[in-house]
Amino acid sequence: MAKNTRTPVDMLSKNPALKTNGGSSKKSSAITSTVDEAGLLKNLFIDELKDIYWAEKHLTKALPKMRKAATSKELANAFETHLTQTNEQLARLEQVFELIGEKAKAIKCEGMEGLVMEGQKVMDDTPQGTAVRDAGLIISGQKIEHYEIAAYGSLVQLAKTLNLNDAANLLQVTLEEEKEADNILTQLATSSINITAAQE
């Protein structure tokens, strides 16, 4: 009977399933892929931060105009309160940038620019000193709030996925403020302003 003269090295070279280099390469490739995907997601997170940072800065210029255009004292106060909050939210975003080792930078937010333009159109198209103008301002304000709620809600989830828990907590505070601002506008509309506007 002929003896099996194949060495362990020969057997290894003829059996791809036993090769360690191939398995190691696949494992290394999977790790690299995961790292790349995490990097891409973080880049998206940073881009979205820059977008909402611009949006908040732009809003600090729009809110004083909306406050001045409001007929109702309660609505004017709501815009004034949200202006103060918006400045605090900007500072909070700067904290988030610092936490992730990025410079706070704004990239133009087309969405917020468009919403602010719509708000200006409401002011241009409605009579001064009327509840109808206030009703229009509330609609504009709520469109802005809903945009911000969507933006901050998404940022919170991205931060959690990236294990940026401190950043997620800061963004969550702002998200709750935006929801509360939206609720206040709803209450003003339904309790008095829309009713008065219907009688004009």
mmCIF file with all atom_site columns, C-alpha atoms in Angstrom:
data_model
loop_
_atom_site.group_PDB
_atom_site.id
_atom_site.type_symbol
_atom_site.label_atom_id
_atom_site.label_alt_id
_atom_site.label_comp_id
_atom_site.label_asym_id
_atom_site.label_entity_id
_atom_site.label_seq_id
_atom_site.pdbx_PDB_ins_code
_atom_site.Cartn_x
_atom_site.Cartn_y
_atom_site.Cartn_z
_atom_site.occupancy
_atom_site.B_iso_or_equiv
_atom_site.pdbx_formal_charge
_atom_site.auth_seq_id
_atom_site.auth_comp_id
_atom_site.auth_asym_id
_atom_site.auth_atom_id
_atom_site.pdbx_PDB_model_num
ATOM 1   C CA . MET A 1 1   ? 0.000   0.000  0.000  1.00 0.00 ? 1   MET A CA 1
ATOM 2   C CA . ALA A 1 2   ? 1.426   3.396  -0.958 1.00 0.00 ? 2   ALA A CA 1
ATOM 3   C CA . LYS A 1 3   ? 2.096   5.717  1.884  1.00 0.00 ? 3   LYS A CA 1
ATOM 4   C CA . ASN A 1 4   ? 0.459   9.156  2.074  1.00 0.00 ? 4   ASN A CA 1
ATOM 5   C CA . THR A 1 5   ? 3.458   11.389 1.498  1.00 0.00 ? 5   THR A CA 1
ATOM 6   C CA . ARG A 1 6   ? 1.535   14.689 1.582  1.00 0.00 ? 6   ARG A CA 1
ATOM 7   C CA . THR A 1 7   ? 2.742   17.027 4.258  1.00 0.00 ? 7   THR A CA 1
ATOM 8   C CA . PRO A 1 8   ? 0.442   19.290 6.319  1.00 0.00 ? 8   PRO A CA 1
ATOM 9   C CA . VAL A 1 9   ? 1.620   22.183 4.149  1.00 0.00 ? 9   VAL A CA 1
ATOM 10  C CA . ASP A 1 10  ? 0.578   20.332 0.980  1.00 0.00 ? 10  ASP A CA 1
ATOM 11  C CA . MET A 1 11  ? -2.830  19.583 2.431  1.00 0.00 ? 11  MET A CA 1
ATOM 12  C CA . LEU A 1 12  ? -3.297  23.203 3.432  1.00 0.00 ? 12  LEU A CA 1
ATOM 13  C CA . SER A 1 13  ? -2.389  24.491 -0.023 1.00 0.00 ? 13  SER A CA 1
ATOM 14  C CA . LYS A 1 14  ? -4.852  22.121 -1.710 1.00 0.00 ? 14  LYS A CA 1
ATOM 15  C CA . ASN A 1 15  ? -7.770  22.810 0.604  1.00 0.00 ? 15  ASN A CA 1
ATOM 16  C CA . PRO A 1 16  ? -8.968  26.441 0.397  1.00 0.00 ? 16  PRO A CA 1
ATOM 17  C CA . ALA A 1 17  ? -11.270 25.877 3.344  1.00 0.00 ? 17  ALA A CA 1
ATOM 18  C CA . LEU A 1 18  ? -8.237  25.323 5.581  1.00 0.00 ? 18  LEU A CA 1
ATOM 19  C CA . LYS A 1 19  ? -6.379  28.432 4.478  1.00 0.00 ? 19  LYS A CA 1
ATOM 20  C CA . THR A 1 20  ? -6.124  30.967 7.261  1.00 0.00 ? 20  THR A CA 1
ATOM 21  C CA . ASN A 1 21  ? -5.059  33.919 5.114  1.00 0.00 ? 21  ASN A CA 1
ATOM 22  C CA . GLY A 1 22  ? -8.360  33.997 3.189  1.00 0.00 ? 22  GLY A CA 1
ATOM 23  C CA . GLY A 1 23  ? -10.467 33.927 6.341  1.00 0.00 ? 23  GLY A CA 1
ATOM 24  C CA . SER A 1 24  ? -8.342  36.627 7.923  1.00 0.00 ? 24  SER A CA 1
ATOM 25  C CA . SER A 1 25  ? -8.710  38.783 4.826  1.00 0.00 ? 25  SER A CA 1
ATOM 26  C CA . LYS A 1 26  ? -12.490 38.454 4.863  1.00 0.00 ? 26  LYS A CA 1
ATOM 27  C CA . LYS A 1 27  ? -12.612 39.318 8.560  1.00 0.00 ? 27  LYS A CA 1
ATOM 28  C CA . SER A 1 28  ? -10.352 42.329 8.016  1.00 0.00 ? 28  SER A CA 1
ATOM 29  C CA . SER A 1 29  ? -12.537 43.452 5.113  1.00 0.00 ? 29  SER A CA 1
ATOM 30  C CA . ALA A 1 30  ? -15.670 43.221 7.267  1.00 0.00 ? 30  ALA A CA 1
ATOM 31  C CA . ILE A 1 31  ? -14.057 45.308 10.007 1.00 0.00 ? 31  ILE A CA 1
ATOM 32  C CA . THR A 1 32  ? -12.938 47.933 7.491  1.00 0.00 ? 32  THR A CA 1
ATOM 33  C CA . SER A 1 33  ? -16.438 48.048 6.021  1.00 0.00 ? 33  SER A CA 1
ATOM 34  C CA . THR A 1 34  ? -17.968 48.606 9.460  1.00 0.00 ? 34  THR A CA 1
ATOM 35  C CA . VAL A 1 35  ? -15.503 51.404 10.217 1.00 0.00 ? 35  VAL A CA 1
ATOM 36  C CA . ASP A 1 36  ? -16.196 53.033 6.846  1.00 0.00 ? 36  ASP A CA 1
ATOM 37  C CA . GLU A 1 37  ? -19.953 52.889 7.395  1.00 0.00 ? 37  GLU A CA 1
ATOM 38  C CA . ALA A 1 38  ? -19.599 54.384 10.888 1.00 0.00 ? 38  ALA A CA 1
ATOM 39  C CA . GLY A 1 39  ? -17.458 57.149 9.394  1.00 0.00 ? 39  GLY A CA 1
ATOM 40  C CA . LEU A 1 40  ? -20.034 57.887 6.724  1.00 0.00 ? 40  LEU A CA 1
ATOM 41  C CA . LEU A 1 41  ? -22.827 58.009 9.291  1.00 0.00 ? 41  LEU A CA 1
ATOM 42  C CA . LYS A 1 42  ? -20.846 60.381 11.485 1.00 0.00 ? 42  LYS A CA 1
ATOM 43  C CA . ASN A 1 43  ? -20.220 62.597 8.463  1.00 0.00 ? 43  ASN A CA 1
ATOM 44  C CA . LEU A 1 44  ? -23.971 62.686 7.849  1.00 0.00 ? 44  LEU A CA 1
ATOM 45  C CA . PHE A 1 45  ? -24.528 63.561 11.506 1.00 0.00 ? 45  PHE A CA 1
ATOM 46  C CA . ILE A 1 46  ? -22.029 66.432 11.288 1.00 0.00 ? 46  ILE A CA 1
ATOM 47  C CA . ASP A 1 47  ? -23.583 67.733 8.059  1.00 0.00 ? 47  ASP A CA 1
ATOM 48  C CA . GLU A 1 48  ? -27.040 67.715 9.651  1.00 0.00 ? 48  GLU A CA 1
ATOM 49  C CA . LEU A 1 49  ? -25.667 69.551 12.686 1.00 0.00 ? 49  LEU A CA 1
ATOM 50  C CA . LYS A 1 50  ? -24.250 72.240 10.409 1.00 0.00 ? 50  LYS A CA 1
ATOM 51  C CA . ASP A 1 51  ? -27.590 72.471 8.608  1.00 0.00 ? 51  ASP A CA 1
ATOM 52  C CA . ILE A 1 52  ? -29.653 73.014 11.774 1.00 0.00 ? 52  ILE A CA 1
ATOM 53  C CA . TYR A 1 53  ? -26.987 75.376 13.135 1.00 0.00 ? 53  TYR A CA 1
ATOM 54  C CA . TRP A 1 54  ? -27.531 77.623 10.108 1.00 0.00 ? 54  TRP A CA 1
ATOM 55  C CA . ALA A 1 55  ? -31.295 77.218 10.479 1.00 0.00 ? 55  ALA A CA 1
ATOM 56  C CA . GLU A 1 56  ? -31.250 78.379 14.109 1.00 0.00 ? 56  GLU A CA 1
ATOM 57  C CA . LYS A 1 57  ? -29.039 81.361 13.270 1.00 0.00 ? 57  LYS A CA 1
ATOM 58  C CA . HIS A 1 58  ? -31.420 82.334 10.479 1.00 0.00 ? 58  HIS A CA 1
ATOM 59  C CA . LEU A 1 59  ? -34.374 81.978 12.817 1.00 0.00 ? 59  LEU A CA 1
ATOM 60  C CA . THR A 1 60  ? -32.893 84.466 15.284 1.00 0.00 ? 60  THR A CA 1
ATOM 61  C CA . LYS A 1 61  ? -33.323 87.088 12.548 1.00 0.00 ? 61  LYS A CA 1
ATOM 62  C CA . ALA A 1 62  ? -36.869 86.033 11.631 1.00 0.00 ? 62  ALA A CA 1
ATOM 63  C CA . LEU A 1 63  ? -38.423 85.724 15.096 1.00 0.00 ? 63  LEU A CA 1
ATOM 64  C CA . PRO A 1 64  ? -38.099 89.439 16.009 1.00 0.00 ? 64  PRO A CA 1
ATOM 65  C CA . LYS A 1 65  ? -39.981 90.302 12.804 1.00 0.00 ? 65  LYS A CA 1
ATOM 66  C CA . MET A 1 66  ? -42.705 87.791 13.618 1.00 0.00 ? 66  MET A CA 1
ATOM 67  C CA . ARG A 1 67  ? -42.950 89.139 17.163 1.00 0.00 ? 67  ARG A CA 1
ATOM 68  C CA . LYS A 1 68  ? -43.271 92.695 15.890 1.00 0.00 ? 68  LYS A CA 1
ATOM 69  C CA . ALA A 1 69  ? -45.943 91.700 13.345 1.00 0.00 ? 69  ALA A CA 1
ATOM 70  C CA . ALA A 1 70  ? -48.094 89.873 15.908 1.00 0.00 ? 70  ALA A CA 1
ATOM 71  C CA . THR A 1 71  ? -51.290 91.571 17.049 1.00 0.00 ? 71  THR A CA 1
ATOM 72  C CA . SER A 1 72  ? -51.904 89.366 20.084 1.00 0.00 ? 72  SER A CA 1
ATOM 73  C CA . LYS A 1 73  ? -49.716 90.120 23.072 1.00 0.00 ? 73  LYS A CA 1
ATOM 74  C CA . GLU A 1 74  ? -49.690 86.414 23.956 1.00 0.00 ? 74  GLU A CA 1
ATOM 75  C CA . LEU A 1 75  ? -48.435 85.492 20.487 1.00 0.00 ? 75  LEU A CA 1
ATOM 76  C CA . ALA A 1 76  ? -45.774 88.208 20.592 1.00 0.00 ? 76  ALA A CA 1
ATOM 77  C CA . ASN A 1 77  ? -44.634 86.852 23.965 1.00 0.00 ? 77  ASN A CA 1
ATOM 78  C CA . ALA A 1 78  ? -44.500 83.319 22.551 1.00 0.00 ? 78  ALA A CA 1
ATOM 79  C CA . PHE A 1 79  ? -42.199 84.472 19.758 1.00 0.00 ? 79  PHE A CA 1
ATOM 80  C CA . GLU A 1 80  ? -40.074 86.406 22.251 1.00 0.00 ? 80  GLU A CA 1
ATOM 81  C CA . THR A 1 81  ? -39.746 83.348 24.484 1.00 0.00 ? 81  THR A CA 1
ATOM 82  C CA . HIS A 1 82  ? -38.785 81.179 21.547 1.00 0.00 ? 82  HIS A CA 1
ATOM 83  C CA . LEU A 1 83  ? -36.173 83.708 20.459 1.00 0.00 ? 83  LEU A CA 1
ATOM 84  C CA . THR A 1 84  ? -34.523 83.351 23.875 1.00 0.00 ? 84  THR A CA 1
ATOM 85  C CA . GLN A 1 85  ? -34.738 79.569 23.567 1.00 0.00 ? 85  GLN A CA 1
ATOM 86  C CA . THR A 1 86  ? -33.269 79.662 20.064 1.00 0.00 ? 86  THR A CA 1
ATOM 87  C CA . ASN A 1 87  ? -30.202 81.520 21.316 1.00 0.00 ? 87  ASN A CA 1
ATOM 88  C CA . GLU A 1 88  ? -29.826 78.871 24.028 1.00 0.00 ? 88  GLU A CA 1
ATOM 89  C CA . GLN A 1 89  ? -30.234 76.151 21.421 1.00 0.00 ? 89  GLN A CA 1
ATOM 90  C CA . LEU A 1 90  ? -27.423 77.669 19.363 1.00 0.00 ? 90  LEU A CA 1
ATOM 91  C CA . ALA A 1 91  ? -25.158 77.529 22.413 1.00 0.00 ? 91  ALA A CA 1
ATOM 92  C CA . ARG A 1 92  ? -26.229 73.907 22.952 1.00 0.00 ? 92  ARG A CA 1
ATOM 93  C CA . LEU A 1 93  ? -25.358 73.031 19.351 1.00 0.00 ? 93  LEU A CA 1
ATOM 94  C CA . GLU A 1 94  ? -21.935 74.583 19.865 1.00 0.00 ? 94  GLU A CA 1
ATOM 95  C CA . GLN A 1 95  ? -21.510 72.268 22.862 1.00 0.00 ? 95  GLN A CA 1
ATOM 96  C CA . VAL A 1 96  ? -22.394 69.301 20.660 1.00 0.00 ? 96  VAL A CA 1
ATOM 97  C CA . PHE A 1 97  ? -19.796 70.350 18.072 1.00 0.00 ? 97  PHE A CA 1
ATOM 98  C CA . GLU A 1 98  ? -17.219 70.617 20.849 1.00 0.00 ? 98  GLU A CA 1
ATOM 99  C CA . LEU A 1 99  ? -18.127 67.192 22.245 1.00 0.00 ? 99  LEU A CA 1
ATOM 100 C CA . ILE A 1 100 ? -17.469 65.515 18.899 1.00 0.00 ? 100 ILE A CA 1
ATOM 101 C CA . GLY A 1 101 ? -14.291 67.489 18.239 1.00 0.00 ? 101 GLY A CA 1
ATOM 102 C CA . GLU A 1 102 ? -15.673 69.590 15.403 1.00 0.00 ? 102 GLU A CA 1
ATOM 103 C CA . LYS A 1 103 ? -15.650 73.330 14.818 1.00 0.00 ? 103 LYS A CA 1
ATOM 104 C CA . ALA A 1 104 ? -19.126 74.866 14.926 1.00 0.00 ? 104 ALA A CA 1
ATOM 105 C CA . LYS A 1 105 ? -19.888 75.699 11.324 1.00 0.00 ? 105 LYS A CA 1
ATOM 106 C CA . ALA A 1 106 ? -23.107 76.554 9.515  1.00 0.00 ? 106 ALA A CA 1
ATOM 107 C CA . ILE A 1 107 ? -24.123 75.220 6.111  1.00 0.00 ? 107 ILE A CA 1
ATOM 108 C CA . LYS A 1 108 ? -27.040 76.945 4.429  1.00 0.00 ? 108 LYS A CA 1
ATOM 109 C CA . CYS A 1 109 ? -30.349 75.271 5.217  1.00 0.00 ? 109 CYS A CA 1
ATOM 110 C CA . GLU A 1 110 ? -32.611 75.584 2.187  1.00 0.00 ? 110 GLU A CA 1
ATOM 111 C CA . GLY A 1 111 ? -35.568 74.273 4.162  1.00 0.00 ? 111 GLY A CA 1
ATOM 112 C CA . MET A 1 112 ? -35.444 76.935 6.870  1.00 0.00 ? 112 MET A CA 1
ATOM 113 C CA . GLU A 1 113 ? -34.776 79.662 4.339  1.00 0.00 ? 113 GLU A CA 1
ATOM 114 C CA . GLY A 1 114 ? -37.946 78.662 2.481  1.00 0.00 ? 114 GLY A CA 1
ATOM 115 C CA . LEU A 1 115 ? -40.060 78.504 5.642  1.00 0.00 ? 115 LEU A CA 1
ATOM 116 C CA . VAL A 1 116 ? -38.907 81.946 6.745  1.00 0.00 ? 116 VAL A CA 1
ATOM 117 C CA . MET A 1 117 ? -39.746 83.317 3.296  1.00 0.00 ? 117 MET A CA 1
ATOM 118 C CA . GLU A 1 118 ? -43.237 81.856 3.638  1.00 0.00 ? 118 GLU A CA 1
ATOM 119 C CA . GLY A 1 119 ? -43.587 83.602 6.993  1.00 0.00 ? 119 GLY A CA 1
ATOM 120 C CA . GLN A 1 120 ? -42.576 86.901 5.427  1.00 0.00 ? 120 GLN A CA 1
ATOM 121 C CA . LYS A 1 121 ? -45.163 86.402 2.693  1.00 0.00 ? 121 LYS A CA 1
ATOM 122 C CA . VAL A 1 122 ? -47.861 85.939 5.368  1.00 0.00 ? 122 VAL A CA 1
ATOM 123 C CA . MET A 1 123 ? -46.839 89.256 6.920  1.00 0.00 ? 123 MET A CA 1
ATOM 124 C CA . ASP A 1 124 ? -46.910 90.942 3.530  1.00 0.00 ? 124 ASP A CA 1
ATOM 125 C CA . ASP A 1 125 ? -50.284 89.524 2.502  1.00 0.00 ? 125 ASP A CA 1
ATOM 126 C CA . THR A 1 126 ? -52.353 89.971 5.689  1.00 0.00 ? 126 THR A CA 1
ATOM 127 C CA . PRO A 1 127 ? -53.684 93.219 7.179  1.00 0.00 ? 127 PRO A CA 1
ATOM 128 C CA . GLN A 1 128 ? -51.713 94.679 10.046 1.00 0.00 ? 128 GLN A CA 1
ATOM 129 C CA . GLY A 1 129 ? -53.360 94.537 13.461 1.00 0.00 ? 129 GLY A CA 1
ATOM 130 C CA . THR A 1 130 ? -55.685 91.621 12.672 1.00 0.00 ? 130 THR A CA 1
ATOM 131 C CA . ALA A 1 131 ? -56.212 88.204 14.191 1.00 0.00 ? 131 ALA A CA 1
ATOM 132 C CA . VAL A 1 132 ? -56.062 86.814 10.655 1.00 0.00 ? 132 VAL A CA 1
ATOM 133 C CA . ARG A 1 133 ? -52.421 87.885 10.475 1.00 0.00 ? 133 ARG A CA 1
ATOM 134 C CA . ASP A 1 134 ? -51.828 86.188 13.844 1.00 0.00 ? 134 ASP A CA 1
ATOM 135 C CA . ALA A 1 135 ? -53.457 83.002 12.566 1.00 0.00 ? 135 ALA A CA 1
ATOM 136 C CA . GLY A 1 136 ? -51.116 83.118 9.571  1.00 0.00 ? 136 GLY A CA 1
ATOM 137 C CA . LEU A 1 137 ? -48.117 83.729 11.816 1.00 0.00 ? 137 LEU A CA 1
ATOM 138 C CA . ILE A 1 138 ? -49.053 80.713 13.921 1.00 0.00 ? 138 ILE A CA 1
ATOM 139 C CA . ILE A 1 139 ? -49.204 78.553 10.799 1.00 0.00 ? 139 ILE A CA 1
ATOM 140 C CA . SER A 1 140 ? -45.776 79.815 9.756  1.00 0.00 ? 140 SER A CA 1
ATOM 141 C CA . GLY A 1 141 ? -44.401 79.299 13.249 1.00 0.00 ? 141 GLY A CA 1
ATOM 142 C CA . GLN A 1 142 ? -45.718 75.751 13.439 1.00 0.00 ? 142 GLN A CA 1
ATOM 143 C CA . LYS A 1 143 ? -44.279 74.850 10.037 1.00 0.00 ? 143 LYS A CA 1
ATOM 144 C CA . ILE A 1 144 ? -40.916 75.975 11.404 1.00 0.00 ? 144 ILE A CA 1
ATOM 145 C CA . GLU A 1 145 ? -41.394 74.036 14.645 1.00 0.00 ? 145 GLU A CA 1
ATOM 146 C CA . HIS A 1 146 ? -42.354 70.856 12.797 1.00 0.00 ? 146 HIS A CA 1
ATOM 147 C CA . TYR A 1 147 ? -39.250 71.175 10.632 1.00 0.00 ? 147 TYR A CA 1
ATOM 148 C CA . GLU A 1 148 ? -37.089 71.552 13.729 1.00 0.00 ? 148 GLU A CA 1
ATOM 149 C CA . ILE A 1 149 ? -38.809 68.674 15.515 1.00 0.00 ? 149 ILE A CA 1
ATOM 150 C CA . ALA A 1 150 ? -38.022 66.421 12.553 1.00 0.00 ? 150 ALA A CA 1
ATOM 151 C CA . ALA A 1 151 ? -34.422 67.640 12.398 1.00 0.00 ? 151 ALA A CA 1
ATOM 152 C CA . TYR A 1 152 ? -33.685 67.288 16.109 1.00 0.00 ? 152 TYR A CA 1
ATOM 153 C CA . GLY A 1 153 ? -35.534 63.975 16.370 1.00 0.00 ? 153 GLY A CA 1
ATOM 154 C CA . SER A 1 154 ? -33.321 62.568 13.623 1.00 0.00 ? 154 SER A CA 1
ATOM 155 C CA . LEU A 1 155 ? -30.165 64.014 15.178 1.00 0.00 ? 155 LEU A CA 1
ATOM 156 C CA . VAL A 1 156 ? -30.976 62.448 18.550 1.00 0.00 ? 156 VAL A CA 1
ATOM 157 C CA . GLN A 1 157 ? -31.335 59.026 16.944 1.00 0.00 ? 157 GLN A CA 1
ATOM 158 C CA . LEU A 1 158 ? -28.132 59.396 14.920 1.00 0.00 ? 158 LEU A CA 1
ATOM 159 C CA . ALA A 1 159 ? -26.224 60.445 18.041 1.00 0.00 ? 159 ALA A CA 1
ATOM 160 C CA . LYS A 1 160 ? -27.511 57.400 19.932 1.00 0.00 ? 160 LYS A CA 1
ATOM 161 C CA . THR A 1 161 ? -26.566 55.072 17.069 1.00 0.00 ? 161 THR A CA 1
ATOM 162 C CA . LEU A 1 162 ? -23.054 56.562 17.076 1.00 0.00 ? 162 LEU A CA 1
ATOM 163 C CA . ASN A 1 163 ? -22.850 56.164 20.887 1.00 0.00 ? 163 ASN A CA 1
ATOM 164 C CA . LEU A 1 164 ? -22.560 59.929 21.282 1.00 0.00 ? 164 LEU A CA 1
ATOM 165 C CA . ASN A 1 165 ? -24.769 59.846 24.350 1.00 0.00 ? 165 ASN A CA 1
ATOM 166 C CA . ASP A 1 166 ? -23.811 63.248 25.798 1.00 0.00 ? 166 ASP A CA 1
ATOM 167 C CA . ALA A 1 167 ? -24.570 64.846 22.439 1.00 0.00 ? 167 ALA A CA 1
ATOM 168 C CA . ALA A 1 168 ? -27.861 62.936 22.242 1.00 0.00 ? 168 ALA A CA 1
ATOM 169 C CA . ASN A 1 169 ? -28.887 64.250 25.675 1.00 0.00 ? 169 ASN A CA 1
ATOM 170 C CA . LEU A 1 170 ? -28.214 67.862 24.687 1.00 0.00 ? 170 LEU A CA 1
ATOM 171 C CA . LEU A 1 171 ? -30.130 67.484 21.437 1.00 0.00 ? 171 LEU A CA 1
ATOM 172 C CA . GLN A 1 172 ? -33.022 65.853 23.291 1.00 0.00 ? 172 GLN A CA 1
ATOM 173 C CA . VAL A 1 173 ? -33.386 68.952 25.493 1.00 0.00 ? 173 VAL A CA 1
ATOM 174 C CA . THR A 1 174 ? -33.785 71.086 22.378 1.00 0.00 ? 174 THR A CA 1
ATOM 175 C CA . LEU A 1 175 ? -36.211 68.598 20.833 1.00 0.00 ? 175 LEU A CA 1
ATOM 176 C CA . GLU A 1 176 ? -38.471 68.872 23.893 1.00 0.00 ? 176 GLU A CA 1
ATOM 177 C CA . GLU A 1 177 ? -38.337 72.683 23.715 1.00 0.00 ? 177 GLU A CA 1
ATOM 178 C CA . GLU A 1 178 ? -39.420 72.612 20.073 1.00 0.00 ? 178 GLU A CA 1
ATOM 179 C CA . LYS A 1 179 ? -42.335 70.329 20.905 1.00 0.00 ? 179 LYS A CA 1
ATOM 180 C CA . GLU A 1 180 ? -43.411 72.632 23.724 1.00 0.00 ? 180 GLU A CA 1
ATOM 181 C CA . ALA A 1 181 ? -43.193 75.704 21.470 1.00 0.00 ? 181 ALA A CA 1
ATOM 182 C CA . ASP A 1 182 ? -45.427 73.939 18.953 1.00 0.00 ? 182 ASP A CA 1
ATOM 183 C CA . ASN A 1 183 ? -47.943 73.096 21.699 1.00 0.00 ? 183 ASN A CA 1
ATOM 184 C CA . ILE A 1 184 ? -48.061 76.711 22.856 1.00 0.00 ? 184 ILE A CA 1
ATOM 185 C CA . LEU A 1 185 ? -48.853 77.894 19.326 1.00 0.00 ? 185 LEU A CA 1
ATOM 186 C CA . THR A 1 186 ? -51.611 75.283 19.034 1.00 0.00 ? 186 THR A CA 1
ATOM 187 C CA . GLN A 1 187 ? -53.153 76.445 22.300 1.00 0.00 ? 187 GLN A CA 1
ATOM 188 C CA . LEU A 1 188 ? -53.091 80.088 21.218 1.00 0.00 ? 188 LEU A CA 1
ATOM 189 C CA . ALA A 1 189 ? -54.723 79.229 17.906 1.00 0.00 ? 189 ALA A CA 1
ATOM 190 C CA . THR A 1 190 ? -57.499 77.052 19.284 1.00 0.00 ? 190 THR A CA 1
ATOM 191 C CA . SER A 1 191 ? -58.308 79.019 22.443 1.00 0.00 ? 191 SER A CA 1
ATOM 192 C CA . SER A 1 192 ? -58.614 82.505 20.983 1.00 0.00 ? 192 SER A CA 1
ATOM 193 C CA . ILE A 1 193 ? -56.817 83.637 17.851 1.00 0.00 ? 193 ILE A CA 1
ATOM 194 C CA . ASN A 1 194 ? -58.533 81.451 15.250 1.00 0.00 ? 194 ASN A CA 1
ATOM 195 C CA . ILE A 1 195 ? -61.916 82.176 16.823 1.00 0.00 ? 195 ILE A CA 1
ATOM 196 C CA . THR A 1 196 ? -61.332 85.933 16.653 1.00 0.00 ? 196 THR A CA 1
ATOM 197 C CA . ALA A 1 197 ? -59.972 85.647 13.108 1.00 0.00 ? 197 ALA A CA 1
ATOM 198 C CA . ALA A 1 198 ? -63.152 83.892 11.990 1.00 0.00 ? 198 ALA A CA 1
ATOM 199 C CA . GLN A 1 199 ? -65.185 86.896 13.095 1.00 0.00 ? 199 GLN A CA 1
ATOM 200 C CA . GLU A 1 200 ? -63.172 89.516 11.248 1.00 0.00 ? 200 GLU A CA 1
#
